[in-house]
Coordinates of C-alpha atoms in Angstrom, one line a residue:
Chain A
X27 CA 34.6 12.5 6.7
X28 CA 33.9 14.1 3.5
X29 CA 37.2 13.3 1.9
X30 CA 37.0 9.8 0.8
X31 CA 34.1 10.9 -1.5
X32 CA 36.1 13.3 -3.4
X33 CA 37.8 10.2 -5.1
X34 CA 35.7 9.9 -8.1
X35 CA 34.4 5.9 -7.7
X36 CA 33.4 6.8 -4.0
X37 CA 31.5 10.1 -5.2
X38 CA 29.8 8.0 -8.0
X39 CA 28.9 5.5 -5.6
X40 CA 27.2 7.9 -3.3
X41 CA 25.3 9.6 -5.9
X42 CA 24.0 6.3 -7.2
X43 CA 23.0 5.1 -3.5
X44 CA 21.5 8.7 -3.1
X45 CA 19.3 7.8 -6.3
X46 CA 18.4 4.7 -5.1
X47 CA 17.4 6.2 -1.4
X48 CA 15.0 8.6 -3.5
X49 CA 13.0 6.0 -4.8
X50 CA 13.4 3.2 -2.2
X51 CA 11.9 5.2 0.7
X52 CA 8.6 5.7 -1.0
X53 CA 8.3 2.3 -2.6
X54 CA 9.1 0.7 0.5
X55 CA 6.2 2.1 2.1
X56 CA 3.9 0.4 -0.2
X57 CA 5.9 -2.9 -0.1
X58 CA 5.4 -2.7 3.6
X59 CA 1.9 -1.8 3.8
X60 CA 0.6 -4.1 1.4
X61 CA 2.7 -6.8 2.8
X62 CA 4.6 -7.4 -0.2
X63 CA 7.8 -8.4 1.2
X64 CA 7.8 -12.0 0.1
X65 CA 6.5 -10.9 -3.5
X66 CA 9.5 -8.3 -3.7
X67 CA 11.7 -11.0 -2.8
X68 CA 10.3 -13.2 -5.4
X69 CA 11.0 -10.3 -7.9
X70 CA 14.6 -9.8 -6.8
X71 CA 15.4 -13.4 -7.4
X72 CA 13.4 -14.1 -10.8
X73 CA 15.2 -10.7 -12.3
X74 CA 18.3 -12.7 -11.9
X75 CA 18.3 -14.8 -15.1
X76 CA 16.9 -11.9 -17.0
X77 CA 20.4 -10.1 -15.7
X78 CA 22.3 -13.0 -16.8
X79 CA 20.7 -13.5 -20.4
X80 CA 21.2 -9.6 -20.8
X81 CA 24.8 -9.7 -19.7
X82 CA 25.6 -12.8 -22.0
X83 CA 23.9 -11.3 -25.0
X84 CA 24.9 -7.6 -24.6
X85 CA 27.6 -7.4 -21.9
X86 CA 27.3 -5.1 -19.2
X87 CA 24.9 -2.6 -20.8
X88 CA 22.5 -5.5 -21.6
X89 CA 21.8 -6.1 -18.1
X90 CA 19.3 -3.5 -17.6
X91 CA 17.4 -4.7 -20.6
X92 CA 17.4 -8.3 -19.6
X93 CA 16.4 -7.3 -16.0
X94 CA 13.7 -4.7 -17.2
X95 CA 12.1 -7.6 -19.5
X96 CA 12.3 -10.3 -16.7
X97 CA 11.0 -7.9 -13.8
X98 CA 7.9 -6.9 -16.0
X99 CA 7.1 -10.4 -17.0
X100 CA 7.5 -11.6 -13.4
X101 CA 5.2 -8.8 -12.5
X102 CA 2.5 -9.9 -14.4
X103 CA 2.9 -13.6 -13.7
X104 CA 2.6 -12.7 -9.8
X105 CA -0.4 -10.5 -10.4
X106 CA -2.2 -13.3 -12.5
X107 CA -1.4 -15.9 -9.7
X108 CA -2.5 -13.7 -6.9
X109 CA -5.8 -13.0 -9.0
X110 CA -6.8 -16.5 -9.0
X111 CA -6.2 -16.9 -5.3
X112 CA -3.3 -19.3 -5.9
X113 CA -0.9 -16.9 -4.2
X114 CA -2.7 -17.1 -1.1
X115 CA -0.4 -19.9 -0.7
X116 CA 3.0 -18.7 -0.4
X117 CA 4.4 -22.0 -2.0
X118 CA 3.5 -20.9 -5.6
X119 CA 5.8 -17.6 -5.1
X120 CA 8.4 -19.6 -3.7
X121 CA 8.2 -22.1 -6.6
X122 CA 8.3 -19.1 -9.2
X123 CA 11.2 -17.6 -7.2
X124 CA 13.3 -21.1 -7.0
X125 CA 12.6 -22.0 -10.4
X126 CA 13.9 -18.5 -12.1
X127 CA 17.0 -18.1 -9.8
X128 CA 17.9 -21.8 -10.7
X129 CA 17.8 -20.8 -14.5
X130 CA 20.0 -17.8 -13.9
X131 CA 22.7 -19.9 -12.0
X132 CA 22.6 -22.6 -14.6
X133 CA 23.1 -20.2 -17.2
X134 CA 25.9 -18.2 -15.3
X135 CA 27.7 -21.5 -14.5
X136 CA 28.2 -22.2 -18.3
X137 CA 31.0 -19.2 -17.9
X138 CA 34.4 -19.9 -17.1
X139 CA 34.3 -16.5 -14.9
X140 CA 31.5 -18.3 -13.1
X141 CA 32.1 -17.2 -9.4
X142 CA 33.2 -13.6 -10.2
X143 CA 30.1 -13.2 -12.5
X144 CA 27.6 -14.5 -9.9
X145 CA 29.0 -12.5 -6.9
X146 CA 28.6 -9.4 -8.9
X147 CA 25.1 -10.2 -10.1
X148 CA 24.1 -11.2 -6.5
X149 CA 25.8 -8.6 -4.7
X150 CA 26.3 -5.7 -7.4
X151 CA 29.5 -3.6 -8.0
X152 CA 28.8 0.0 -6.1
X153 CA 32.1 1.1 -6.6
X154 CA 32.5 0.4 -10.3
X155 CA 29.4 2.4 -11.2
X156 CA 29.9 4.5 -14.2
X157 CA 28.2 8.0 -15.1
X158 CA 26.3 6.3 -17.7
X159 CA 24.6 3.9 -15.1
X160 CA 24.0 6.9 -12.9
X161 CA 22.2 8.5 -15.7
X162 CA 20.1 5.4 -16.4
X163 CA 19.2 5.0 -12.7
X164 CA 18.2 8.8 -12.7
X165 CA 15.9 8.0 -15.8
X166 CA 14.3 5.1 -14.0
X167 CA 14.1 7.2 -10.7
X168 CA 12.0 9.6 -12.7
X169 CA 9.8 7.1 -14.3
X170 CA 9.2 5.2 -10.7
X171 CA 8.5 8.5 -8.9
X172 CA 6.2 9.7 -11.6
X173 CA 4.3 6.6 -11.5
X174 CA 4.0 6.5 -7.7
X175 CA 3.0 10.2 -7.6
X176 CA 0.2 9.4 -10.0
X177 CA -1.3 6.5 -8.6
X178 CA -0.4 6.9 -4.7
X179 CA -3.9 8.2 -3.9
X180 CA -5.4 5.1 -5.6
X181 CA -2.8 2.6 -4.0
X182 CA -3.4 3.8 -0.7
X183 CA -7.1 3.2 -1.0
X184 CA -6.8 -0.2 -2.5
X185 CA -4.1 -1.3 0.1
X186 CA -6.3 -0.1 2.9
X187 CA -9.9 -1.3 1.7
X188 CA -9.6 -3.4 -1.5
X189 CA -13.5 -3.9 -1.7
X190 CA -14.2 -0.5 -0.8
X191 CA -11.9 1.0 -3.6
X192 CA -13.3 -1.5 -6.0
X193 CA -16.6 -0.2 -5.2
X194 CA -15.5 3.5 -5.8
X195 CA -14.7 2.4 -9.4
X196 CA -10.7 1.9 -9.1
X197 CA -9.5 -1.2 -10.9
X198 CA -8.0 -3.2 -8.4
X199 CA -6.2 -5.7 -10.5
X200 CA -4.8 -3.0 -12.4
X201 CA -3.3 -1.4 -9.4
X202 CA -1.9 -4.7 -8.1
X203 CA -0.1 -5.1 -11.6
X204 CA 1.1 -1.4 -11.4
X205 CA 2.7 -1.7 -8.0
X206 CA 4.3 -4.8 -9.1
X207 CA 5.7 -3.1 -12.0
X208 CA 7.0 -0.2 -9.8
X209 CA 8.9 -2.8 -7.5
X210 CA 10.1 -4.4 -10.6
X211 CA 11.5 -1.2 -11.9
X212 CA 13.2 -0.5 -8.5
X213 CA 15.0 -3.9 -8.6
X214 CA 16.0 -3.2 -12.2
X215 CA 17.4 0.1 -11.0
X216 CA 19.1 -1.1 -8.1
X217 CA 20.5 -4.4 -9.4
X218 CA 24.0 -3.4 -10.8
X219 CA 24.9 -1.1 -7.7
X220 CA 23.6 -3.5 -4.9
X221 CA 22.7 -6.7 -6.7
X222 CA 19.6 -9.1 -6.6
X223 CA 20.0 -10.1 -3.0
X224 CA 20.8 -6.9 -1.3
X225 CA 18.1 -4.8 -3.0
X226 CA 15.6 -6.7 -0.8
X227 CA 17.1 -4.8 2.1
X228 CA 16.4 -1.4 0.4
X229 CA 12.8 -2.4 -0.4
X230 CA 11.7 -3.6 3.1
X231 CA 13.8 -2.3 6.0
X232 CA 13.4 1.4 5.2
X233 CA 9.7 1.5 5.8
X234 CA 9.6 -1.0 8.4
X235 CA 12.1 1.1 10.4
X236 CA 10.3 4.2 9.8
X237 CA 7.2 2.7 11.1
X238 CA 8.5 2.7 14.5
X239 CA 8.7 6.5 14.4
X240 CA 5.6 7.8 12.8
X241 CA 2.2 6.5 11.6
X242 CA 2.0 9.0 8.7
X243 CA 2.5 7.4 5.1
X244 CA 4.3 10.6 3.8
X245 CA 6.5 10.9 6.9
X246 CA 7.4 7.2 6.6
X247 CA 8.6 7.8 2.8
X248 CA 11.0 10.5 3.8
X249 CA 12.3 8.6 6.9
X250 CA 13.0 5.7 4.9
X251 CA 14.8 7.6 2.3
X252 CA 16.7 9.6 4.9
X253 CA 17.6 6.2 6.8
X254 CA 19.0 4.8 3.3
X255 CA 21.1 7.9 2.6
X256 CA 22.6 7.7 6.1
X257 CA 23.2 4.2 5.8
X258 CA 24.9 4.8 2.2
X259 CA 27.1 7.3 3.8
X260 CA 28.0 5.7 6.7
X261 CA 28.5 2.1 4.7
X262 CA 30.8 3.5 2.2
X263 CA 32.9 5.4 4.8
X264 CA 33.2 2.4 7.0
X265 CA 34.3 0.1 3.9
X266 CA 36.7 2.9 2.7
X267 CA 38.3 3.3 6.3
X268 CA 38.2 -0.3 6.8
X269 CA 40.4 -1.0 3.6
X270 CA 42.4 2.1 3.5
X271 CA 43.4 2.8 7.3
X272 CA 43.2 -1.0 8.4
X273 CA 43.6 -3.2 5.2
X274 CA 40.5 -5.2 5.9
X275 CA 38.3 -5.9 3.0
X276 CA 34.6 -4.8 3.8
X277 CA 32.0 -5.1 0.7
X278 CA 30.7 -1.7 0.5
X279 CA 26.9 -2.8 -0.4
X280 CA 27.1 -5.3 2.6
X281 CA 28.2 -2.3 4.9
X282 CA 25.4 0.0 3.7
X283 CA 22.8 -3.1 4.2
X284 CA 24.3 -3.9 7.5
X285 CA 24.0 -0.1 8.9
X286 CA 20.6 -0.1 7.7
X287 CA 19.6 -3.1 9.3
X288 CA 21.3 -1.8 12.5
X289 CA 19.2 1.4 12.2
X290 CA 15.9 -0.8 12.3
X291 CA 17.4 -2.8 15.4
X292 CA 18.0 0.7 17.2
X293 CA 14.4 1.8 16.4
X294 CA 12.6 -1.3 17.5
X295 CA 12.5 -0.2 21.2
X296 CA 10.7 3.1 20.1
X297 CA 8.4 1.0 18.0
X298 CA 7.4 -1.0 21.0
X299 CA 7.0 2.0 23.1
X300 CA 4.5 3.4 20.5
X301 CA 2.3 0.4 20.3
X302 CA 2.1 0.3 24.3
X303 CA 1.4 4.1 24.2
X304 CA -1.4 3.6 21.4
X305 CA -3.0 0.6 23.6
X306 CA -3.5 3.0 26.4
X307 CA -5.3 5.6 23.9
X308 CA -7.8 3.0 22.9
X309 CA -8.8 2.6 26.5
X310 CA -9.0 6.4 27.0
X311 CA -11.1 6.8 23.9
X312 CA -13.6 4.1 25.1
X313 CA -13.9 5.7 28.1
X314 CA -14.3 9.2 26.6
X315 CA -16.5 8.6 23.6
X316 CA -20.0 8.2 25.1
X317 CA -19.6 11.7 26.9
X318 CA -18.3 13.3 24.0
X319 CA -21.4 12.1 22.0
X320 CA -24.0 12.8 24.6
X321 CA -22.5 16.4 25.4
Chain B
X29 CA -32.5 12.1 -18.5
X30 CA -31.2 12.7 -14.7
X31 CA -34.9 13.4 -13.8
X32 CA -36.3 10.2 -15.2
X33 CA -33.7 8.3 -13.2
X34 CA -34.8 10.1 -10.0
X35 CA -38.4 9.2 -10.8
X36 CA -37.5 5.6 -11.7
X37 CA -36.8 2.8 -9.0
X38 CA -33.4 3.0 -7.3
X39 CA -32.7 -0.7 -7.4
X40 CA -34.9 -2.9 -9.8
X41 CA -33.9 -6.5 -9.8
X42 CA -36.2 -9.1 -11.6
X43 CA -35.8 -12.9 -11.3
X44 CA -32.0 -12.3 -10.9
X45 CA -29.5 -15.0 -10.1
X46 CA -26.0 -13.9 -8.9
X47 CA -22.8 -15.7 -8.3
X48 CA -19.2 -16.5 -9.0
X49 CA -17.6 -18.3 -12.1
X50 CA -21.1 -19.2 -13.5
X51 CA -22.1 -20.8 -10.2
X52 CA -25.2 -19.2 -8.6
X53 CA -25.0 -18.2 -4.8
X54 CA -28.2 -16.7 -4.8
X55 CA -31.4 -17.2 -7.0
X56 CA -34.9 -15.8 -7.4
X57 CA -34.1 -12.3 -6.3
X58 CA -37.0 -9.8 -7.0
X59 CA -36.5 -6.2 -5.5
X60 CA -38.1 -2.9 -6.5
X61 CA -37.0 -0.1 -4.3
X62 CA -38.1 3.6 -4.5
X63 CA -35.8 6.2 -3.8
X64 CA -35.8 6.7 0.1
X65 CA -36.4 3.3 0.9
X66 CA -34.6 1.3 3.7
X67 CA -34.2 -2.4 2.8
X68 CA -32.7 -5.0 5.3
X69 CA -31.2 -8.1 4.2
X70 CA -31.9 -11.0 6.4
X71 CA -30.5 -14.3 6.5
X72 CA -27.9 -16.8 8.2
X73 CA -24.2 -16.6 7.2
X74 CA -23.1 -17.7 3.6
X75 CA -27.0 -16.8 2.9
X76 CA -25.6 -14.5 -0.1
X77 CA -26.3 -11.1 1.8
X78 CA -22.9 -9.8 0.8
X79 CA -22.9 -11.4 -2.7
X80 CA -26.3 -9.5 -3.3
X81 CA -24.7 -6.3 -2.0
X82 CA -21.8 -6.7 -4.3
X83 CA -23.9 -7.6 -7.4
X84 CA -26.0 -4.1 -6.7
X85 CA -22.3 -2.8 -7.0
X86 CA -21.6 -4.6 -10.3
X87 CA -18.8 -6.5 -8.5
X88 CA -20.4 -9.8 -8.6
X89 CA -22.0 -10.6 -12.1
X90 CA -25.7 -11.1 -12.4
X91 CA -25.9 -14.6 -14.2
X92 CA -29.8 -14.3 -15.2
X93 CA -32.6 -12.0 -14.9
X94 CA -32.7 -8.3 -15.5
X95 CA -31.1 -5.9 -13.1
X96 CA -31.1 -2.1 -13.0
X97 CA -29.6 0.4 -10.3
X98 CA -30.6 4.0 -10.5
X99 CA -32.0 3.6 -13.8
X100 CA -28.7 2.0 -15.4
X101 CA -26.5 -1.2 -15.1
X102 CA -25.0 -1.7 -11.8
X103 CA -21.4 -0.9 -13.0
X104 CA -22.3 2.3 -14.5
X105 CA -24.4 3.4 -11.4
X106 CA -21.3 2.9 -9.3
X107 CA -20.3 6.5 -9.2
X108 CA -23.7 7.5 -7.4
X109 CA -23.6 4.2 -5.1
X110 CA -21.8 4.4 -1.7
X111 CA -20.8 1.4 -0.1
X112 CA -19.6 0.6 3.8
X113 CA -17.7 -2.5 3.9
X114 CA -17.5 -4.7 7.3
X115 CA -15.1 -3.0 9.4
X116 CA -13.2 -6.4 10.4
X117 CA -12.4 -6.7 6.7
X118 CA -9.8 -3.7 6.9
X119 CA -6.3 -3.6 8.3
X120 CA -6.5 -2.1 11.6
X121 CA -2.9 -1.4 11.4
X122 CA -2.6 0.6 8.3
X123 CA -0.9 3.8 9.0
X124 CA -3.9 6.0 8.1
X125 CA -5.9 8.7 10.1
X126 CA -9.8 8.7 10.4
X127 CA -9.9 12.1 8.6
X128 CA -7.7 10.5 5.6
X129 CA -10.2 7.7 5.5
X130 CA -13.1 9.8 5.0
X131 CA -11.1 11.6 2.4
X132 CA -11.3 8.5 0.5
X133 CA -14.8 8.8 -0.2
X134 CA -13.9 11.8 -2.2
X135 CA -11.3 10.2 -4.3
X136 CA -13.7 9.4 -7.1
X137 CA -14.6 13.3 -7.4
X138 CA -11.0 14.3 -6.8
X139 CA -9.6 11.8 -9.6
X140 CA -6.1 10.3 -9.4
X141 CA -3.8 13.2 -8.7
X142 CA -5.6 16.6 -8.6
X143 CA -5.0 18.0 -5.1
X144 CA -7.6 18.1 -2.5
X145 CA -9.9 21.2 -2.4
X146 CA -11.7 23.2 0.1
X147 CA -15.0 21.6 -0.8
X148 CA -13.4 18.3 -0.3
X149 CA -12.0 19.1 3.1
X150 CA -15.4 20.5 4.3
X151 CA -17.2 17.5 3.0
X152 CA -15.0 15.5 5.1
X153 CA -15.3 17.6 8.2
X154 CA -18.9 17.6 7.8
X155 CA -19.1 13.7 7.4
X156 CA -17.3 13.3 10.5
X157 CA -19.1 15.8 12.5
X158 CA -22.5 14.2 11.7
X159 CA -21.3 11.0 13.2
X160 CA -20.1 12.8 16.3
X161 CA -16.4 12.1 15.4
X162 CA -15.3 15.7 14.5
X163 CA -12.6 15.7 17.3
X164 CA -11.0 12.4 15.6
X165 CA -10.0 13.6 12.4
X166 CA -6.5 13.3 12.9
X167 CA -6.7 10.2 15.2
X168 CA -5.0 7.0 13.8
X169 CA -7.8 4.6 12.3
X170 CA -6.4 1.6 14.3
X171 CA -6.9 3.1 17.7
X172 CA -10.6 3.9 17.5
X173 CA -13.1 1.4 18.9
X174 CA -15.0 -0.7 16.7
X175 CA -18.2 1.1 16.7
X176 CA -16.1 4.4 16.0
X177 CA -14.4 2.7 13.0
X178 CA -17.9 1.8 11.6
X179 CA -18.9 5.6 12.1
X180 CA -15.8 6.5 10.2
X181 CA -16.8 4.3 7.1
X182 CA -20.2 5.5 7.2
X183 CA -18.8 9.1 7.2
X184 CA -16.5 8.0 4.1
X185 CA -19.7 6.9 2.3
X186 CA -21.6 10.1 3.1
X187 CA -18.9 12.2 2.0
X188 CA -19.3 11.0 -1.5
X189 CA -22.9 12.1 -1.5
X190 CA -24.3 8.9 -2.7
X191 CA -27.9 8.2 -3.9
X192 CA -27.9 4.5 -3.2
X193 CA -26.1 3.6 0.1
X194 CA -25.0 -0.1 0.7
X195 CA -24.0 -1.3 4.2
X196 CA -22.6 -4.7 4.8
X197 CA -23.4 -5.6 8.5
X198 CA -23.1 -2.0 9.8
X199 CA -23.9 -3.4 13.4
X200 CA -21.4 -5.9 13.9
X201 CA -19.3 -5.6 17.0
X202 CA -20.9 -1.9 17.4
X203 CA -21.4 -0.4 20.6
X204 CA -24.9 0.9 21.7
X205 CA -23.9 4.8 21.5
X206 CA -22.4 4.1 18.1
X207 CA -25.4 1.9 16.9
X208 CA -27.4 5.0 18.0
X209 CA -25.5 7.5 15.8
X210 CA -25.4 5.4 12.8
X211 CA -29.3 4.6 13.1
X212 CA -30.0 8.3 13.5
X213 CA -27.6 9.3 10.4
X214 CA -29.2 6.5 8.3
X215 CA -32.7 7.8 9.0
X216 CA -31.8 11.3 8.0
X217 CA -30.2 10.3 4.7
X218 CA -33.5 8.0 3.9
X219 CA -35.5 11.5 4.7
X220 CA -33.6 13.3 1.8
X221 CA -34.3 10.4 -0.5
X222 CA -31.0 8.1 -0.2
X223 CA -31.9 4.7 -0.7
X224 CA -30.6 2.2 1.9
X225 CA -29.7 -1.4 1.4
X226 CA -27.8 -3.1 4.8
X227 CA -27.3 -6.7 5.8
X228 CA -27.8 -7.7 9.5
X229 CA -28.4 -10.3 11.7
X230 CA -30.1 -8.0 14.0
X231 CA -33.9 -8.6 13.7
X232 CA -34.8 -5.9 16.2
X233 CA -32.7 -3.4 14.2
X234 CA -34.2 -4.6 10.8
X235 CA -37.7 -4.2 12.6
X236 CA -36.9 -0.6 13.9
X237 CA -34.9 0.7 10.8
X238 CA -36.0 -1.0 7.8
X239 CA -39.6 -0.1 5.9
X240 CA -38.6 -3.5 3.8
X241 CA -37.1 -6.7 4.5
X242 CA -35.5 -9.2 2.2
X243 CA -35.1 -12.8 3.8
X244 CA -32.6 -14.9 1.9
X245 CA -30.6 -18.0 2.1
X246 CA -29.6 -19.5 -1.1
X247 CA -32.6 -17.9 -2.6
X248 CA -35.2 -15.1 -1.8
X249 CA -37.7 -16.4 0.5
X250 CA -39.7 -13.3 1.2
X251 CA -39.4 -9.6 0.6
X252 CA -42.0 -7.1 1.8
X253 CA -42.7 -4.9 4.9
X254 CA -41.1 -6.2 8.3
X255 CA -44.3 -7.2 9.9
X256 CA -45.1 -9.4 6.9
X257 CA -41.7 -11.0 6.3
X258 CA -40.1 -11.4 9.8
X259 CA -42.6 -14.0 10.5
X260 CA -41.6 -17.4 12.4
X261 CA -42.9 -19.2 9.7
X262 CA -40.6 -17.5 7.0
X263 CA -37.5 -17.2 9.2
X264 CA -38.0 -20.9 10.3
X265 CA -37.9 -21.9 6.4
X266 CA -34.8 -19.6 5.6
X267 CA -32.9 -20.7 8.7
X268 CA -33.7 -24.3 8.8
X269 CA -35.5 -24.5 11.8
X270 CA -33.6 -22.3 14.2
X271 CA -36.4 -19.6 14.9
X272 CA -38.4 -19.0 17.8
X273 CA -41.3 -16.9 18.3
X274 CA -41.3 -14.3 21.3
X275 CA -44.4 -13.4 23.3
X276 CA -44.7 -9.9 22.2
X277 CA -45.2 -11.2 18.6
X278 CA -41.5 -10.5 17.6
X279 CA -39.2 -13.3 16.4
X280 CA -35.7 -14.0 17.5
X281 CA -33.3 -16.5 16.4
X282 CA -31.4 -18.9 18.0
X283 CA -28.2 -19.9 16.1
X284 CA -27.4 -23.7 16.4

């Protein structure tokens, strides 16, 4: 079970995914709580033209810079749109998403190796991750976790009660921009390994699955990270076994995401049980509270 | 300088208009509240009650007139102003406990990332205890009843130890037990000098709790003691004819 990971490229793939697990667990909690799933989806698509331009200009190494610029620009644009109230309509997000994505496709289609390039941008190349890429992901992970640790308290307050947070002196617009930039940085960190499409799964599924097990935010982050780690190990192992032992080609990143979704599906019944239990508690609370107060 | 502010009015609005994007929502506001005073804002839906509360917080701009809060501009006074939002404006599914919600009241003191101290935890416990919720610190906010949630939000405001407390419809959807708990804590706060401003639909509560009433609907129609402002005549004008006087001299509203 360990042996495949002694092969260098498998070991590097697992290391890269472990770093992504470390950041995606906590960030997905905020994506979930702020209901930013669609905004995250938009970010992953709008980063795509940046990835293409970065690649055309500077090859593989240019991807991170291109993605970074595109990600931060979109984070600002989406924050401004939502401030004007325009984003209450999902349509404007969808317009930004599809427009940027189309620009990316137009750019990439000018190249002769069109399909191969498109596939690697969309689905990543987890098995060809280089030590340098791992180092870059590690740097981004430190930046992302640092920003998150610094702002977690303010972000939680703003998410739960925007009016209350503003009244307490927190600048809600800046907090929104900060969270959008954090999500953009995660997309940038993950884009070469898992691609712009599959990174959405890492940003949405972990917290949604963890929510079935706990109502504590910190625990949700930890469980989210563990779920990605397990899916990463299982997915890589499955794709290795499929191709080495059975000659079936199973894309590694897709296997990882499928396992993550499977974990979510397996946890769904637990979530249903929990919410039924909670409904029971509301009733008993209401019955008990007057006596508590009088006594 | 602080002592001057204490002796000064808690809220002083003179000929104030407030609104969004340069369009006034509420005009002709004249308020002068001394520390410890309890002001009820009365008016139909959309009258501008919430807007006035937000302008006292400095979150909605004052378009005309002069406004001071605790001797400063509204935004500068925010550090010593508490705010209790409407319960139903919050996401009940948000994974957070009652204790964590009350701790948010301390965030301004704690800052962005300093760990919580014993003094913070003590303030949270005391605030919950005052509202009869000491046993619910670890209870998920979403499973509490509407009245209990409202008490948690008041506890959060108390934990911040404000000199001025603004409450947006604190009795909406609140059971009798919770209402009693909230009213008694508000009286205690007022007795030690905390100024209260609360919006409400409930004229009975306004009569019993407030020592001043401000009747609003697009503009300020009246301000003064409850007996002088909650008259059938004033209410009929502010509400557009939907006020009915009761036999005991009280006035009750009939919504159309």
